[in-house]
mmCIF file of C-alpha atoms in Angstrom:
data_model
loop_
_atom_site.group_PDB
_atom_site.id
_atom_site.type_symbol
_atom_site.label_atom_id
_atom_site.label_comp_id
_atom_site.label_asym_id
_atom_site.label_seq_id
_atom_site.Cartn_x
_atom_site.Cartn_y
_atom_site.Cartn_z
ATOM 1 C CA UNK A 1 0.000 0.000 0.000
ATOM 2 C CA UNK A 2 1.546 3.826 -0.619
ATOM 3 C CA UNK A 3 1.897 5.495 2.350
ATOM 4 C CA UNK A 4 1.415 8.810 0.463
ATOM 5 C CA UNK A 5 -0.223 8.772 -2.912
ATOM 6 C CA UNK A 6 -0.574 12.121 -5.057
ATOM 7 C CA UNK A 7 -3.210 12.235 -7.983
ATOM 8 C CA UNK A 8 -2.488 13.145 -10.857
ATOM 9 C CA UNK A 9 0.551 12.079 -11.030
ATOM 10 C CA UNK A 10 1.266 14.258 -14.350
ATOM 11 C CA UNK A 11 -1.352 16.913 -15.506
ATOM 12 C CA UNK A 12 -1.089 19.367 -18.051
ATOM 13 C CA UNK A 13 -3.057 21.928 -18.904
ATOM 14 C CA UNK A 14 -3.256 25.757 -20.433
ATOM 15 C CA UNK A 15 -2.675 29.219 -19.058
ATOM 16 C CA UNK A 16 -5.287 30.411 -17.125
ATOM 17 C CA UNK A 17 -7.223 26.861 -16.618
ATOM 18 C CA UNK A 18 -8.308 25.509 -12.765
ATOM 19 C CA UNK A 19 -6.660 22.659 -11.416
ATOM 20 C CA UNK A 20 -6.507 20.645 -8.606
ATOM 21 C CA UNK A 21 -4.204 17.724 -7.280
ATOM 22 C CA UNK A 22 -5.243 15.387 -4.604
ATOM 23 C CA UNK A 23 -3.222 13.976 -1.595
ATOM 24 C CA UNK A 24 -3.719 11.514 0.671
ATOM 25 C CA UNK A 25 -1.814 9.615 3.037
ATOM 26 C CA UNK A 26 -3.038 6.444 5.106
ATOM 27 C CA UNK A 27 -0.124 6.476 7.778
ATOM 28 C CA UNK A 28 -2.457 8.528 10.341
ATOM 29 C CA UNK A 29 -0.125 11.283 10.333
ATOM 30 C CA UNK A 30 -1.161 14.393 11.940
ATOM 31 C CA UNK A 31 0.729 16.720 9.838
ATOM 32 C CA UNK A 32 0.621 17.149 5.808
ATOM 33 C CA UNK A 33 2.180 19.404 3.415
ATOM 34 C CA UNK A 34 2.549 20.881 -0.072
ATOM 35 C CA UNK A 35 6.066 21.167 -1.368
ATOM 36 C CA UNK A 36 7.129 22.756 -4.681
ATOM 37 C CA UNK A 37 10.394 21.732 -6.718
ATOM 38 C CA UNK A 38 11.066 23.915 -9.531
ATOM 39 C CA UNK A 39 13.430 23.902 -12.830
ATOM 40 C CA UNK A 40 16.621 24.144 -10.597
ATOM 41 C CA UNK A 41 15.296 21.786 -7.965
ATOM 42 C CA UNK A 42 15.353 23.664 -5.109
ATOM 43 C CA UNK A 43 11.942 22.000 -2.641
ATOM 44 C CA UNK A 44 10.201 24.973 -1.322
ATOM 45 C CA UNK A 45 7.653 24.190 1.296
ATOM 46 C CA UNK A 46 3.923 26.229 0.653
ATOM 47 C CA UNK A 47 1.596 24.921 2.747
ATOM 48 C CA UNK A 48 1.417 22.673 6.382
ATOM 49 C CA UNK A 49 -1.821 21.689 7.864
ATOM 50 C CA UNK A 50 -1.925 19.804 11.653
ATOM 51 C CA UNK A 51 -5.533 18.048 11.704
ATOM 52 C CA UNK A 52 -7.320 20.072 9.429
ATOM 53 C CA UNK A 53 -6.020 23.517 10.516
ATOM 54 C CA UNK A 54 -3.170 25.451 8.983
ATOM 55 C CA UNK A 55 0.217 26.496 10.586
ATOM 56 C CA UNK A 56 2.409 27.347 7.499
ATOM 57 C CA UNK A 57 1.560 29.522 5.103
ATOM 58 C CA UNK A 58 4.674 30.920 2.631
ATOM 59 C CA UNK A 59 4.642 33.511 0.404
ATOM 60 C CA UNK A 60 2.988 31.759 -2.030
ATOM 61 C CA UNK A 61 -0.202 33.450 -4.253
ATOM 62 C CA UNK A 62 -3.599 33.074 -3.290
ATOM 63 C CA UNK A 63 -4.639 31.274 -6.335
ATOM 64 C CA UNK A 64 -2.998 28.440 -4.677
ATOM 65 C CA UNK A 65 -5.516 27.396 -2.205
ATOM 66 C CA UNK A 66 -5.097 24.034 0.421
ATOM 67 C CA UNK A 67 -8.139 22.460 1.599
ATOM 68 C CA UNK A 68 -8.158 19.664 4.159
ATOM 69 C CA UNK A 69 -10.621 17.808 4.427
ATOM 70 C CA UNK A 70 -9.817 15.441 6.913
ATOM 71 C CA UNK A 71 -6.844 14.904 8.288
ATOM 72 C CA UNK A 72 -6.110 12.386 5.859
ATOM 73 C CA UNK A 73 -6.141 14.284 2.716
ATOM 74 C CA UNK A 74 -4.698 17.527 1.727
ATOM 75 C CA UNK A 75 -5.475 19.067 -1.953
ATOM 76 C CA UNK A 76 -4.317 21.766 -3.773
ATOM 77 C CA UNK A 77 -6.587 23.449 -5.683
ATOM 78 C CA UNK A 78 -4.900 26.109 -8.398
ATOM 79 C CA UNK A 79 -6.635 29.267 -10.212
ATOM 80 C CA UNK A 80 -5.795 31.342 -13.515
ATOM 81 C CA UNK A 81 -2.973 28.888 -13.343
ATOM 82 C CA UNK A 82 0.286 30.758 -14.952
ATOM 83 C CA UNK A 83 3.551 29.215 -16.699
ATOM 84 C CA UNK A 84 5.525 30.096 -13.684
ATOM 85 C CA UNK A 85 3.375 27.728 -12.172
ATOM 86 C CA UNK A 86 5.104 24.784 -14.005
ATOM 87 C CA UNK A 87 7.011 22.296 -11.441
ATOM 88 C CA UNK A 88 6.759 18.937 -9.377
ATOM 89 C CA UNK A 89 4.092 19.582 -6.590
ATOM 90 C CA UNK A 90 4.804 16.961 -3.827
ATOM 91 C CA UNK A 91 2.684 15.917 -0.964
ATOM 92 C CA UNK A 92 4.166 14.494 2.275
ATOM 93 C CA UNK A 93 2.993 13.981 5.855
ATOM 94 C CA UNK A 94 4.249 13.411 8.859
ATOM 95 C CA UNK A 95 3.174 12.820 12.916
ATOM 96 C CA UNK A 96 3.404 15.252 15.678
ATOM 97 C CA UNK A 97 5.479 13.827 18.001
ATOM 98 C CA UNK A 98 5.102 15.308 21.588
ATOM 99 C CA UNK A 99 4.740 19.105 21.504
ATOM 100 C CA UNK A 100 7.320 19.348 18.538
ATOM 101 C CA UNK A 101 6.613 18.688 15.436
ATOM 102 C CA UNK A 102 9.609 16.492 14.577
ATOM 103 C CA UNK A 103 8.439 13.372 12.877
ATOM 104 C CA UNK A 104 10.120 12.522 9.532
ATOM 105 C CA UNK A 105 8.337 13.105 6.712
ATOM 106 C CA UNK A 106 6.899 10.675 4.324
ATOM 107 C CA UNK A 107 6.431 11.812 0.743
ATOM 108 C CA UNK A 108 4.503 11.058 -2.288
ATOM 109 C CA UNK A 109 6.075 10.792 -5.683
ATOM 110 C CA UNK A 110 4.859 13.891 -6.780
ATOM 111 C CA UNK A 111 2.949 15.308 -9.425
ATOM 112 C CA UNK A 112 4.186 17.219 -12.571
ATOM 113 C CA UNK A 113 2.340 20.146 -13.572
ATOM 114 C CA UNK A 114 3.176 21.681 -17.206
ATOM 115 C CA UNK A 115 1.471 24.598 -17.770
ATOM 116 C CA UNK A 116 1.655 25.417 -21.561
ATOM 117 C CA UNK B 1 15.242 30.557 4.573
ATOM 118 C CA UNK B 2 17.278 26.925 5.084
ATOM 119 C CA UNK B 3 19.483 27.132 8.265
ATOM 120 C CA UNK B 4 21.792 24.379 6.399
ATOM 121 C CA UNK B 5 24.688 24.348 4.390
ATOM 122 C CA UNK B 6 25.851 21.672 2.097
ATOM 123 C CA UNK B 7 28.565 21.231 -0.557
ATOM 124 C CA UNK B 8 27.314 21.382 -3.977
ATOM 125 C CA UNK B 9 27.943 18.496 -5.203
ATOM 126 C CA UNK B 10 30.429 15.588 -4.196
ATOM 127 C CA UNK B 11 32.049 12.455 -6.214
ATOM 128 C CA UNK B 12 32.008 9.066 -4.586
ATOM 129 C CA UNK B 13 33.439 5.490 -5.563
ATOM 130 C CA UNK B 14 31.359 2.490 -5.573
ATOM 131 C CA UNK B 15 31.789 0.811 -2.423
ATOM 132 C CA UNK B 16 33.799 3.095 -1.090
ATOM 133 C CA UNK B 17 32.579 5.293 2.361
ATOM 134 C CA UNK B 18 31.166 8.667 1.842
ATOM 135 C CA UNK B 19 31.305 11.349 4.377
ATOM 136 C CA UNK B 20 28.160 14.092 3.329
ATOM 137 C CA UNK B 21 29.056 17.063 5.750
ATOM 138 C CA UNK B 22 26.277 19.473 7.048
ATOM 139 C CA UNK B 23 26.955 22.877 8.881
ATOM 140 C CA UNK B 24 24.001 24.231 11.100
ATOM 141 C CA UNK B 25 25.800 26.732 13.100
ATOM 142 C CA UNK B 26 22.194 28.553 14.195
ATOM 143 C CA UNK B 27 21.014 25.377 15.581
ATOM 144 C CA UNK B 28 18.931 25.487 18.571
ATOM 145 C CA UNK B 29 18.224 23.181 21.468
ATOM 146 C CA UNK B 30 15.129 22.052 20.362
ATOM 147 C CA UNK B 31 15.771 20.994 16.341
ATOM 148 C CA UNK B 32 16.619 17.314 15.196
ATOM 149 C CA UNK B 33 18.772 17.147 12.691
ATOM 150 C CA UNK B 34 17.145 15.312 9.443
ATOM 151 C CA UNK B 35 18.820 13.940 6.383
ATOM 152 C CA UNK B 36 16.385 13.106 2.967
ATOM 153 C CA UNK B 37 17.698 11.851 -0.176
ATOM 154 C CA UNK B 38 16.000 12.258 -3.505
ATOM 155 C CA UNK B 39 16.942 9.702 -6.178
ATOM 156 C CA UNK B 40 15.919 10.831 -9.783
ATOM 157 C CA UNK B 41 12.860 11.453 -10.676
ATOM 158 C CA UNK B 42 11.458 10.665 -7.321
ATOM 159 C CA UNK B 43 10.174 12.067 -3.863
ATOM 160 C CA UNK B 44 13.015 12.680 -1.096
ATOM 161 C CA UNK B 45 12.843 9.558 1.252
ATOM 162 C CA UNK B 46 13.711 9.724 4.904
ATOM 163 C CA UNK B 47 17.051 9.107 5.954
ATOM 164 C CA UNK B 48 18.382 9.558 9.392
ATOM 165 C CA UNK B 49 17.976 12.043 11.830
ATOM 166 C CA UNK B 50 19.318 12.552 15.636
ATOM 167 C CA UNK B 51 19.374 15.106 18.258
ATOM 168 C CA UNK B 52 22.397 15.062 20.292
ATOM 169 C CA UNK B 53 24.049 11.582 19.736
ATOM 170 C CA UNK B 54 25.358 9.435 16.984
ATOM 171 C CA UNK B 55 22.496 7.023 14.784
ATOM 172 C CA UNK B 56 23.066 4.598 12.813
ATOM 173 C CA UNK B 57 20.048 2.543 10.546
ATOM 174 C CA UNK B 58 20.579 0.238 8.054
ATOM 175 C CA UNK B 59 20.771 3.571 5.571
ATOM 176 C CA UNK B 60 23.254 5.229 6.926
ATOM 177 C CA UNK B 61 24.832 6.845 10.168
ATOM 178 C CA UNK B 62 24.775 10.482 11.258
ATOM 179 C CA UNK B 63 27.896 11.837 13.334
ATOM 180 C CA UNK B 64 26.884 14.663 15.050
ATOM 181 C CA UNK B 65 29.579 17.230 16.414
ATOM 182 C CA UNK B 66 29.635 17.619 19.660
ATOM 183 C CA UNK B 67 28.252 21.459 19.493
ATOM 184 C CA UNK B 68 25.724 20.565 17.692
ATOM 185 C CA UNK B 69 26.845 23.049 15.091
ATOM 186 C CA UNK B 70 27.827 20.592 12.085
ATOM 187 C CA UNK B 71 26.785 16.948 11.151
ATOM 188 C CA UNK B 72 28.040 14.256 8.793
ATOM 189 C CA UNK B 73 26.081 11.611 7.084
ATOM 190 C CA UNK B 74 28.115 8.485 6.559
ATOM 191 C CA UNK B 75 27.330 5.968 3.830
ATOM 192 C CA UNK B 76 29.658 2.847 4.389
ATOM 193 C CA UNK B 77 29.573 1.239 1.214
ATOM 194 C CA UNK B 78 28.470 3.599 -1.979
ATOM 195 C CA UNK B 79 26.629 1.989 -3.994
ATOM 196 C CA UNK B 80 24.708 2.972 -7.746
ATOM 197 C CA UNK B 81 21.938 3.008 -6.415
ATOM 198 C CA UNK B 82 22.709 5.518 -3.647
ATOM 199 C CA UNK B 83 23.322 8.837 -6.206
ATOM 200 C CA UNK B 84 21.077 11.120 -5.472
ATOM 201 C CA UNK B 85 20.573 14.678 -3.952
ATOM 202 C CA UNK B 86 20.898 14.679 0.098
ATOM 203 C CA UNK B 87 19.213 17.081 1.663
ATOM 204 C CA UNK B 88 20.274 17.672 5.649
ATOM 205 C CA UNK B 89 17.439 19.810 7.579
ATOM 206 C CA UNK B 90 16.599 21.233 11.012
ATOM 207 C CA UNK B 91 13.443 20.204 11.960
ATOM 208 C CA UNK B 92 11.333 21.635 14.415
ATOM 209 C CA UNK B 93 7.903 22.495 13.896
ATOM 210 C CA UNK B 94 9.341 23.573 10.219
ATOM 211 C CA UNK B 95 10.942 21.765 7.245
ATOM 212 C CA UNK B 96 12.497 24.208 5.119
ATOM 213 C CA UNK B 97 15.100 22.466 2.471
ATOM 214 C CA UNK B 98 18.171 23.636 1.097
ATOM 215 C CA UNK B 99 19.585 23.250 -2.065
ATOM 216 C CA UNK B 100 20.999 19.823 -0.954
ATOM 217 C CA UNK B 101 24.521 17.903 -2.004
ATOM 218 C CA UNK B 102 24.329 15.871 -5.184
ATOM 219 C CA UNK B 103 26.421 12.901 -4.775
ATOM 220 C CA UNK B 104 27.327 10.929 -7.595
ATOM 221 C CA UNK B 105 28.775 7.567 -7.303
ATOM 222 C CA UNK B 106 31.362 6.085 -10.373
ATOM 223 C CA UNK B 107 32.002 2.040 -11.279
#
């Protein structure tokens, strides 16, 4: 079973179009998270929500909008999508342990977004 | 901002050791110490982590200075298999990445 499974795992789509990608993880983590990795690789972190409620928020635009429905799943729902846009979203989780969130992460094998 | 830094890049043999070194001189009391690798065209996978003492797993082993202010991940045997980027974090409440070391390992 994958711990941490991402849907779709490629997607792409044209300037301006609505997209979503889907996350969910089945290790009862407490913790999940959007991650970007761009052209040059570098994994910035967007987005961390602890059972259902967000804690990290980076600078990231608000057509890029998390929802959680459970603490389960974590999706990432993107408007007026742009080129810049275009990179390897990945999904990870991970559990609280104590009062620090320290836990390694898990993560899924990502999802390629082209936006053309 | 990552609170890490890591060499480049590094060159390995195959089954030779590798020493990946890892200076966090702002660490504070309360972060672990995490190492990820990311093989191609993959997710980063857990490695090791540790607080205060030395860990070893059947990955890997992480020396940790005794400061706290640098680390070293220590592959015994390189293999193929084990290029990849390695990414060494602080973790505490936060996971911020840097831009990692890319080991590459030759026949």
């Amino acid at each position: 079973d994958t711990a941490v499974s991402q849907t779709p795992k490629y997607l792409v789509t044209q300037m301006g179009n609505d997209k979503s990608i889907k996350c969910e993880q089945n290790l009862g983590h407490d913790t999940m998270y959007w991650y970007k990795q761009d052209s040059k690789k570098f994994l910035k972190i967007m987005f961390s929500y602890n059972n259902k409620e967000l804690i990290i928020n980076e600078t990231v635009p608000n057509r890029f909008s998390p929802k959680s429905p459970d603490k389960a799943h974590l999706n990432l729902h993107i408007n007026s999508l742009e080129l810049g846009d275009s990179a390897v979203y990945f999904c990870a989780s991970s559990k609280v342990l104590g009062q620090l969130n320290t836990g390694e992460l898990f993560f899924g094998e990502g999802s390629r977004l082209t936006v053309l | 901002d990552a609170k890490t830094t890591q060499p480049n890049s590094m060159e390995s043999n195959e089954e030779e050791p590798v020493h990946l070194p890892c200076n966090h001189s702002t660490i504070s009391g309360t972060d672990y110490i995490h190492w990820y690798r990311q093989l191609p065209s993959q997710g980063p996978e857990y490695v090791i982590h540790g607080l205060t003492s030395n860990v070893n797993n059947r990955m890997a082993s992480l020396a940790i200075a005794e400061d706290r202010k640098s680390s070293t991940l220590i592959l015994h045997r390189a293999t193929l298999r084990d290029a990849a980027v390695y990414y060494c974090i602080l973790r505490n409440n936060d996971m911020r990445f840097g831009a990692g070391t890319r080991l590459t390992v030759k026949p």
